[in-house]
PDB file of C-alpha atoms in Angstrom:
ATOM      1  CA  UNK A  17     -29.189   9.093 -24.027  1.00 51.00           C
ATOM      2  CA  UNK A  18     -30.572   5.516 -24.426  1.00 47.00           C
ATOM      3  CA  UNK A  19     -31.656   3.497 -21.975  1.00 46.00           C
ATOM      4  CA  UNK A  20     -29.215   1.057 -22.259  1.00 49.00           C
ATOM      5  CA  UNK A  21     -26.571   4.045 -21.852  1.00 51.00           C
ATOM      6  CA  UNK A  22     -27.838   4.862 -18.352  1.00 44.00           C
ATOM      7  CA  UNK A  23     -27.990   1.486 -17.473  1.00 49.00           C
ATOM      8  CA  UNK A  24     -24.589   1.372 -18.002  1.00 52.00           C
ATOM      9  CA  UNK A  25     -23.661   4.788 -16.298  1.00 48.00           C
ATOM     10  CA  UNK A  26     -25.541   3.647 -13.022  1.00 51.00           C
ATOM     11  CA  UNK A  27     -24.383  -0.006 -13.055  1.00 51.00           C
ATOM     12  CA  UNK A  28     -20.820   2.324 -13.205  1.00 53.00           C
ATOM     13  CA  UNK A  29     -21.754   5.091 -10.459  1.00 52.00           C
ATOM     14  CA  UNK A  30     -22.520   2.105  -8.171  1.00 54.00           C
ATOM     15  CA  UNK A  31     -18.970   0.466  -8.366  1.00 50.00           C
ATOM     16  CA  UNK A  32     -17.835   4.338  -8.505  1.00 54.00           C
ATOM     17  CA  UNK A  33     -19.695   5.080  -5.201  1.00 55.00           C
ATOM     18  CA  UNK A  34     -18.241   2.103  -3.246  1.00 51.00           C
ATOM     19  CA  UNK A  35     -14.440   3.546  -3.999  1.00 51.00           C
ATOM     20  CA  UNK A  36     -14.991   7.127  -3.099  1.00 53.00           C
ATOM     21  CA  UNK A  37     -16.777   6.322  -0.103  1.00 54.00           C
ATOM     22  CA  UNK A  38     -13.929   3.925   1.020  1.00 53.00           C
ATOM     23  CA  UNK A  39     -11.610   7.083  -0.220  1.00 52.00           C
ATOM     24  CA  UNK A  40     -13.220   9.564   1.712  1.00 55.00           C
ATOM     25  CA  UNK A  41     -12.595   7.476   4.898  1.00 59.00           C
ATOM     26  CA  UNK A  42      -8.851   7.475   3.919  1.00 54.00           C
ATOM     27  CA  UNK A  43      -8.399   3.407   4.651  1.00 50.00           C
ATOM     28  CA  UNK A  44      -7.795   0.223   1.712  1.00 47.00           C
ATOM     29  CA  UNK A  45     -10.323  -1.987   1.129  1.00 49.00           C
ATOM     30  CA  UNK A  46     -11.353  -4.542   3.951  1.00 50.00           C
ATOM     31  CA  UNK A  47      -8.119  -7.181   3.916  1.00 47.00           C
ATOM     32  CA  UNK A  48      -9.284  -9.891   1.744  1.00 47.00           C
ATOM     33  CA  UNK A  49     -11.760  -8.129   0.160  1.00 49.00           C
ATOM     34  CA  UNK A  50      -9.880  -6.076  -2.755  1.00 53.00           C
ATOM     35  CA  UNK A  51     -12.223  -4.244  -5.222  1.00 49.00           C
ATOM     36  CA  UNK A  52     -14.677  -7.037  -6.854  1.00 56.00           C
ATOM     37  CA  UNK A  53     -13.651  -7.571 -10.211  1.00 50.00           C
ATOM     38  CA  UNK A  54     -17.196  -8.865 -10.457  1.00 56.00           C
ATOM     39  CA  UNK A  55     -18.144  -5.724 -10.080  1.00 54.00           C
ATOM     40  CA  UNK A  56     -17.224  -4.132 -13.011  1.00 52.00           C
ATOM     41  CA  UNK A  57     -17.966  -7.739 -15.029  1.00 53.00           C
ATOM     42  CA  UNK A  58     -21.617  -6.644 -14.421  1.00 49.00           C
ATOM     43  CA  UNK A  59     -21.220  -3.394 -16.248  1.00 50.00           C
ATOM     44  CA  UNK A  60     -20.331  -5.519 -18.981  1.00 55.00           C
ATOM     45  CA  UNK A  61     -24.155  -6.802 -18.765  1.00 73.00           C
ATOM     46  CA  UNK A  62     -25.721  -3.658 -17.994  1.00 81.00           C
ATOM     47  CA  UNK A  63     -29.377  -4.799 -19.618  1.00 82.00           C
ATOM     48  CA  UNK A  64     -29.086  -8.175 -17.129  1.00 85.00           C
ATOM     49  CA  UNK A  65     -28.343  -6.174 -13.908  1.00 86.00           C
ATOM     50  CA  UNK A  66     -31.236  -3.543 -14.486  1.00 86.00           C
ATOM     51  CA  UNK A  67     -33.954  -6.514 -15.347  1.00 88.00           C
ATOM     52  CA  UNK A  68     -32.524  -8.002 -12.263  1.00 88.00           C
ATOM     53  CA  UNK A  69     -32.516  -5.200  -9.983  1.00 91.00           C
ATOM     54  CA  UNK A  70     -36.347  -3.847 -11.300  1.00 91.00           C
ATOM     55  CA  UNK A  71     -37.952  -7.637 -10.398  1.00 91.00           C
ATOM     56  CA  UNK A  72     -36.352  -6.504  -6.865  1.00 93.00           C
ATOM     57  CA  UNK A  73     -38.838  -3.575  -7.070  1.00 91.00           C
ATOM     58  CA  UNK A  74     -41.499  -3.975  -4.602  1.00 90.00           C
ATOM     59  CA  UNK A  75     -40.177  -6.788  -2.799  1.00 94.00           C
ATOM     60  CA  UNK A  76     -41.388  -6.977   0.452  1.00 91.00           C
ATOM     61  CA  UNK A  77     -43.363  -3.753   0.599  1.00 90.00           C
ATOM     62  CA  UNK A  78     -46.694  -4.512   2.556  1.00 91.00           C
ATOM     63  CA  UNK A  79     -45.992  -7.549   3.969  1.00 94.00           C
ATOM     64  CA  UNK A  80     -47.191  -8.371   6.988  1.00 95.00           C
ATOM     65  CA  UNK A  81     -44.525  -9.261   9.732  1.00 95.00           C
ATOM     66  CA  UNK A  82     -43.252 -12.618  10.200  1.00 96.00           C
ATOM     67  CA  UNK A  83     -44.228 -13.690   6.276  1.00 97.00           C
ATOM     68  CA  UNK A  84     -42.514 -16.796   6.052  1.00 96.00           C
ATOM     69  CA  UNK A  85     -41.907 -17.088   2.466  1.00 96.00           C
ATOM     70  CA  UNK A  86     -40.846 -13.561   2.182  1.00 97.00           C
ATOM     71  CA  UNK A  87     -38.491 -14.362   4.907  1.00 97.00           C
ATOM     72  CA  UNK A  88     -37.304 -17.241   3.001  1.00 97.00           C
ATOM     73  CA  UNK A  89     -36.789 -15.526  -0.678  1.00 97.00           C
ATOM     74  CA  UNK A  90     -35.018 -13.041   2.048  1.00 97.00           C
ATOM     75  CA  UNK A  91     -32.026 -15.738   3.017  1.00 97.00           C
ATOM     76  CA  UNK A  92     -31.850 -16.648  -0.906  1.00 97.00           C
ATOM     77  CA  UNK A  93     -31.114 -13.127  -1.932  1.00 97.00           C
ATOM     78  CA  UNK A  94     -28.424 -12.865   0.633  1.00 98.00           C
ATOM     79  CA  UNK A  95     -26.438 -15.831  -1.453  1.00 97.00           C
ATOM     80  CA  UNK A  96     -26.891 -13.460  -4.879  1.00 96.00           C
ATOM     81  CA  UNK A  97     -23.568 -11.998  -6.396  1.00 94.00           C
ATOM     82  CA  UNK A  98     -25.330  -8.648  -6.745  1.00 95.00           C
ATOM     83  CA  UNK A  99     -24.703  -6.438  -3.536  1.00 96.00           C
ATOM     84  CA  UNK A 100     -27.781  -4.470  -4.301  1.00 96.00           C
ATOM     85  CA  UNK A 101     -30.136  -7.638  -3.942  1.00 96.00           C
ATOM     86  CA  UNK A 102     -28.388  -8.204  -0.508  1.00 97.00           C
ATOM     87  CA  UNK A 103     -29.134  -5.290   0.564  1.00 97.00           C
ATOM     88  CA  UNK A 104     -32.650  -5.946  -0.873  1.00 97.00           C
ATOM     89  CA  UNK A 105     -32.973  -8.651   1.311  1.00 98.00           C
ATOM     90  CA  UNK A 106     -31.238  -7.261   4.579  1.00 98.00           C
ATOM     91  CA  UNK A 107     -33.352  -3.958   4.264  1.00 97.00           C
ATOM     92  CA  UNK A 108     -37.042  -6.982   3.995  1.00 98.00           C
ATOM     93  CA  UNK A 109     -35.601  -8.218   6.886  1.00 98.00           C
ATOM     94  CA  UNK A 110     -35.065  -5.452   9.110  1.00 97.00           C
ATOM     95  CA  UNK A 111     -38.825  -4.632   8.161  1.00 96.00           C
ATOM     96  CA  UNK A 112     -40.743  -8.144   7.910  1.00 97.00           C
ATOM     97  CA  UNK A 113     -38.676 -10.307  11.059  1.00 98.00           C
ATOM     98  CA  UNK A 114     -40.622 -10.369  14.379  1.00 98.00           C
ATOM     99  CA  UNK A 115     -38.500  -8.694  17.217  1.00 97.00           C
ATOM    100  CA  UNK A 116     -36.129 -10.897  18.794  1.00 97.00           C
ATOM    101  CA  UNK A 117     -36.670 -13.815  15.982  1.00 98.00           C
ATOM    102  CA  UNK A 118     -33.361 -15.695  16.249  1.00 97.00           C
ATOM    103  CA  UNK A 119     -33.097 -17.276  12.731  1.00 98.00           C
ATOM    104  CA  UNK A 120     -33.351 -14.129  11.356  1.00 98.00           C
ATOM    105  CA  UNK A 121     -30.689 -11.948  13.180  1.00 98.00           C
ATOM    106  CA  UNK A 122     -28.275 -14.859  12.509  1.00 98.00           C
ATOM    107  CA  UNK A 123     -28.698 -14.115   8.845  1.00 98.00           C
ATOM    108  CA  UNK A 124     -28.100 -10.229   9.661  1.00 98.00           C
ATOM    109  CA  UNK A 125     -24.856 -11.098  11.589  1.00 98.00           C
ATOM    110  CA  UNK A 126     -23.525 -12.886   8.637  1.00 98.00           C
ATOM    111  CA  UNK A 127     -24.442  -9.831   6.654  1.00 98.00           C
ATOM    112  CA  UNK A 128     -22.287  -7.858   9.455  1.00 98.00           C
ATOM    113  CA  UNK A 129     -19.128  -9.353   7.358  1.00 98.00           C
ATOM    114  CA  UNK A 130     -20.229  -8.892   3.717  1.00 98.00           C
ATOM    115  CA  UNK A 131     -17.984  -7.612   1.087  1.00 97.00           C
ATOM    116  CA  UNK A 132     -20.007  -4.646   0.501  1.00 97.00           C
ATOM    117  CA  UNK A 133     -19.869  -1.499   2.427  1.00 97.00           C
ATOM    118  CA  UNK A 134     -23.738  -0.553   2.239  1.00 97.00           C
ATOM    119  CA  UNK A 135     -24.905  -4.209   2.876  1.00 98.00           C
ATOM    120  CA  UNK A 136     -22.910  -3.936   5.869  1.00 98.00           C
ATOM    121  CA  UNK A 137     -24.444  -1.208   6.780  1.00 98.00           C
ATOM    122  CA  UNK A 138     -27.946  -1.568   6.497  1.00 98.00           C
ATOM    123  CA  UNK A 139     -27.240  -5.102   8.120  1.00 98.00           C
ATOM    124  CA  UNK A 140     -26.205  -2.944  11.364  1.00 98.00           C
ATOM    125  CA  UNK A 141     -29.180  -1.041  11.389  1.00 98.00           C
ATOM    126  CA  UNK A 142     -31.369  -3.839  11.189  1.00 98.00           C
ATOM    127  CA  UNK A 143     -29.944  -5.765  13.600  1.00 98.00           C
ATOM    128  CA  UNK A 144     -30.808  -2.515  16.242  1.00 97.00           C
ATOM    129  CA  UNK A 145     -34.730  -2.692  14.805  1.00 97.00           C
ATOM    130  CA  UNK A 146     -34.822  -7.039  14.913  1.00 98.00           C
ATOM    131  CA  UNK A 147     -33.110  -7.306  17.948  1.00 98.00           C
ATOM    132  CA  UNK A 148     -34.162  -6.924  21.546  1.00 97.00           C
ATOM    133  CA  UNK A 149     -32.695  -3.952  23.661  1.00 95.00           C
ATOM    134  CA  UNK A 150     -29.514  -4.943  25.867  1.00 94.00           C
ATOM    135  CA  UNK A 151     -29.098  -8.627  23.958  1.00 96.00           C
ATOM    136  CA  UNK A 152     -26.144  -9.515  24.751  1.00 95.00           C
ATOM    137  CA  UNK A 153     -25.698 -11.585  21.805  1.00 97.00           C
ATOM    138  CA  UNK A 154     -26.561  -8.613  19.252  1.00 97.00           C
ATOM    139  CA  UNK A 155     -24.504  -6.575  21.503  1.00 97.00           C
ATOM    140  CA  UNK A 156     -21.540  -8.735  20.699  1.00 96.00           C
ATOM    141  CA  UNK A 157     -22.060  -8.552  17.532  1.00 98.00           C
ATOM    142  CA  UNK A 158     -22.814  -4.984  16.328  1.00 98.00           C
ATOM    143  CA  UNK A 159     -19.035  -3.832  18.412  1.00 97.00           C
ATOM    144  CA  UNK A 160     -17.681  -5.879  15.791  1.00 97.00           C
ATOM    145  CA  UNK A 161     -18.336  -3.197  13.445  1.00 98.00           C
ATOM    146  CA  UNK A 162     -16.774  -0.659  15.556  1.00 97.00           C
ATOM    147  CA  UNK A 163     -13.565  -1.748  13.823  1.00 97.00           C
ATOM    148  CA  UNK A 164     -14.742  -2.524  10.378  1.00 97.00           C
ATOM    149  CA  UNK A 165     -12.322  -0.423   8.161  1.00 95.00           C
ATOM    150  CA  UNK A 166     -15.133   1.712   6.539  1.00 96.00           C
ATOM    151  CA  UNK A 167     -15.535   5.059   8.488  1.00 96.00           C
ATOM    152  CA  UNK A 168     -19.539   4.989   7.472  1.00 96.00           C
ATOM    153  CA  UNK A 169     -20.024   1.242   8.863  1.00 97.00           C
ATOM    154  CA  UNK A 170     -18.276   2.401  12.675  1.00 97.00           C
ATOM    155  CA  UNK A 171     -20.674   5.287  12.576  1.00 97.00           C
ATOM    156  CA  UNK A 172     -23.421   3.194  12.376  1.00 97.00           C
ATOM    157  CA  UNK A 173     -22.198   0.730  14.718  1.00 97.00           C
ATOM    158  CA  UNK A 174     -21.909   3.509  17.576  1.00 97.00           C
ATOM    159  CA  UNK A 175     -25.382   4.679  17.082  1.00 95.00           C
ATOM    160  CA  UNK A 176     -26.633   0.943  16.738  1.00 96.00           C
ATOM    161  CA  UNK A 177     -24.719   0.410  20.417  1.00 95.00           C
ATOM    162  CA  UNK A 178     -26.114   3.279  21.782  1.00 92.00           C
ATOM    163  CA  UNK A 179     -29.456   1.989  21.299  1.00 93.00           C
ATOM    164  CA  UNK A 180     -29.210  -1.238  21.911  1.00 95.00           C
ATOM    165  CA  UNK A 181     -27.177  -0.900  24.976  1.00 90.00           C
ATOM    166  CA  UNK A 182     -27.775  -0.134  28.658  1.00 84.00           C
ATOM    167  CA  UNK A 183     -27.075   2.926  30.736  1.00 75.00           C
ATOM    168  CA  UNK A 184     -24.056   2.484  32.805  1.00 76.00           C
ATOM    169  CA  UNK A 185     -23.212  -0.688  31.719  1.00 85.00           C
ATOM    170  CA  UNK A 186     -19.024  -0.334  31.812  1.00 89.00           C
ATOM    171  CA  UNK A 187     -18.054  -2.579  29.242  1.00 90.00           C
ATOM    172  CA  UNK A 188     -20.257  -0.350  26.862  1.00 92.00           C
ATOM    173  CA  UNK A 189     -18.654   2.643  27.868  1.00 91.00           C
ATOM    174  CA  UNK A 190     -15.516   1.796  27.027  1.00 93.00           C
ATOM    175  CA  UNK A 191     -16.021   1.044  23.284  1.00 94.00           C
ATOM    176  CA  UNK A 192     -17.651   3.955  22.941  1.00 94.00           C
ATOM    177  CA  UNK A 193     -15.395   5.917  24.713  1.00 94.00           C
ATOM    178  CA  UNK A 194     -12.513   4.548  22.965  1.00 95.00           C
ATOM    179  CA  UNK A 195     -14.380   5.579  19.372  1.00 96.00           C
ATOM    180  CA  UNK A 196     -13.526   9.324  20.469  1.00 96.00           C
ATOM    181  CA  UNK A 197     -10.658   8.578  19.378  1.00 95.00           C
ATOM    182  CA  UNK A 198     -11.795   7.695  16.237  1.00 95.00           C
ATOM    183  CA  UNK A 199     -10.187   9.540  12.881  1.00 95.00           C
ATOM    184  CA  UNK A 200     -13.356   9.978  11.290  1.00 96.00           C
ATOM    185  CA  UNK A 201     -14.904  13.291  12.856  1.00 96.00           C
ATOM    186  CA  UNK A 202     -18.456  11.518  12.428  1.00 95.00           C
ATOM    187  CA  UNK A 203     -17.954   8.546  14.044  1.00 97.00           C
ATOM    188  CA  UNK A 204     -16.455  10.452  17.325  1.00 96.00           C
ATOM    189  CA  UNK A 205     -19.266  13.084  16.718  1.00 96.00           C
ATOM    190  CA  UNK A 206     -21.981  10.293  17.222  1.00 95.00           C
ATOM    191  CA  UNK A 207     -19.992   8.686  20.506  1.00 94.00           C
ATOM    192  CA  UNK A 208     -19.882  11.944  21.907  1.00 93.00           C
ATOM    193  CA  UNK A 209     -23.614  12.359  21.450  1.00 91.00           C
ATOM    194  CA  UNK A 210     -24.185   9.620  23.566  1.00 89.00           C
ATOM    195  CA  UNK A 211     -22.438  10.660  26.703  1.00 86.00           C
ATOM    196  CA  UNK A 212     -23.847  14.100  26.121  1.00 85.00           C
ATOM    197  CA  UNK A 213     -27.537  12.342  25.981  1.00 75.00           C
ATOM    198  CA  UNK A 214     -26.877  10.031  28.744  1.00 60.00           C
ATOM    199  CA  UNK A 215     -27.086   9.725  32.392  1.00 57.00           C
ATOM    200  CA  UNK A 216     -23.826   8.102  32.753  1.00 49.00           C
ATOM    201  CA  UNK A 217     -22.291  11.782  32.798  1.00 43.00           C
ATOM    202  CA  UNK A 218     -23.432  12.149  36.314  1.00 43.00           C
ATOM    203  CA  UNK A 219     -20.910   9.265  37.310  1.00 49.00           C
ATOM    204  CA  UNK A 220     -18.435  11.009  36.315  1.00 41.00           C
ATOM    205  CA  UNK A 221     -17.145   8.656  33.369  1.00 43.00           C
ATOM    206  CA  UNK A 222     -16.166  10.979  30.906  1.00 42.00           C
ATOM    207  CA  UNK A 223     -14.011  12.858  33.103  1.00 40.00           C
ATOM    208  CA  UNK A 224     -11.731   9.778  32.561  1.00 36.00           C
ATOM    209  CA  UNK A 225     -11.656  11.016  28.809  1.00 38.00           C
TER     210      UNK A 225
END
């Protein structure tokens, strides 16, 4: 095949992997945010979206943390259309930001809400490397995501809470207690991993359950 066929057929298998992921969790797109008809106007430019996506290659690798101006190309690449150069950027930020740098995790927060399933993710996972154990602020945040409608983005969110968290803390608990509930056998396997790993047995929490 040419090359300008398999651009094509991945620019197509990335739209196509957004829909069966949302499938396999059995829920609609997020309300508001109904399949991106931009999307699939990028397949019609398959030879743009591949030069655009290989000048992304090698961004931020071996920069040293805290770069500003990588930082900076960071929060322009969260503005593109693309969903892969967001993620490009959220994934440089998760590696490059100094722990606990404020300007930065207020960019990942507003990544927390973007469109795209995979941005969203990766945005929870950085949050958990950028931000400082048991702030209350990222706390807040990340149990957001507990009730984003993608199955994959709650799964993350427990595991992000679970680290970021502190032992006993009550209100913690709860969420996480409530996700056993969850209908995605992942996302309750992951909460249930955390009271099995965690101290908080011994006060006899999850015999509330």
């Amino acid at each position: 095949r040419s090359e300008k066929t398999l651009t094509m057929l991945g620019a197509m298998r990335s739209v196509a992997q957004v829909v069966r992921a949302r499938a396999r969790c059995g829920t609609l797109p997020r309300s508001g945010h109904r399949i991106d008809f931009a999307a699939f106007a990028a397949i019609s430019r398959p030879q743009q979206l591949h030069r655009h996506r290989k000048r992304l290659e090698g961004f931020g690798k071996d920069v040293a943390a805290g770069d500003a101006k990588t930082l900076a190309d960071c929060r322009e690449l969260l503005k593109d259309d693309d969903w892969f150069a967001r993620k490009v950027a959220v994934d440089t930020l998760r590696q490059v930001s100094m722990k606990g740098d404020e300007t930065q995790l207020s960019l990942l927060y507003t990544a927390l809400e973007d469109e795209d399933i995979f941005v969203r993710e990766a945005a929870v996972d950085a949050v958990v490397q950028v931000a400082h154990p048991q702030d209350p602020l990222a706390l807040s945040k990340v149990s957001v995501s507990l009730s984003d409608e993608d199955c994959f983005v709650r799964t993350r969110a427990v595991v992000a809470l679970g680290s970021l968290g502190q032992v006993g803390d009550q209100q913690l608990v709860g969420l996480l207690m409530d996700m056993l509930e969850d209908g995605f056998v992942p996302v309750r396997k992951r909460a249930a991993i955390w009271f099995q790993c965690r101290p908080c047995r011994e006060d006899g929490l999850l015999k509330r359950h």
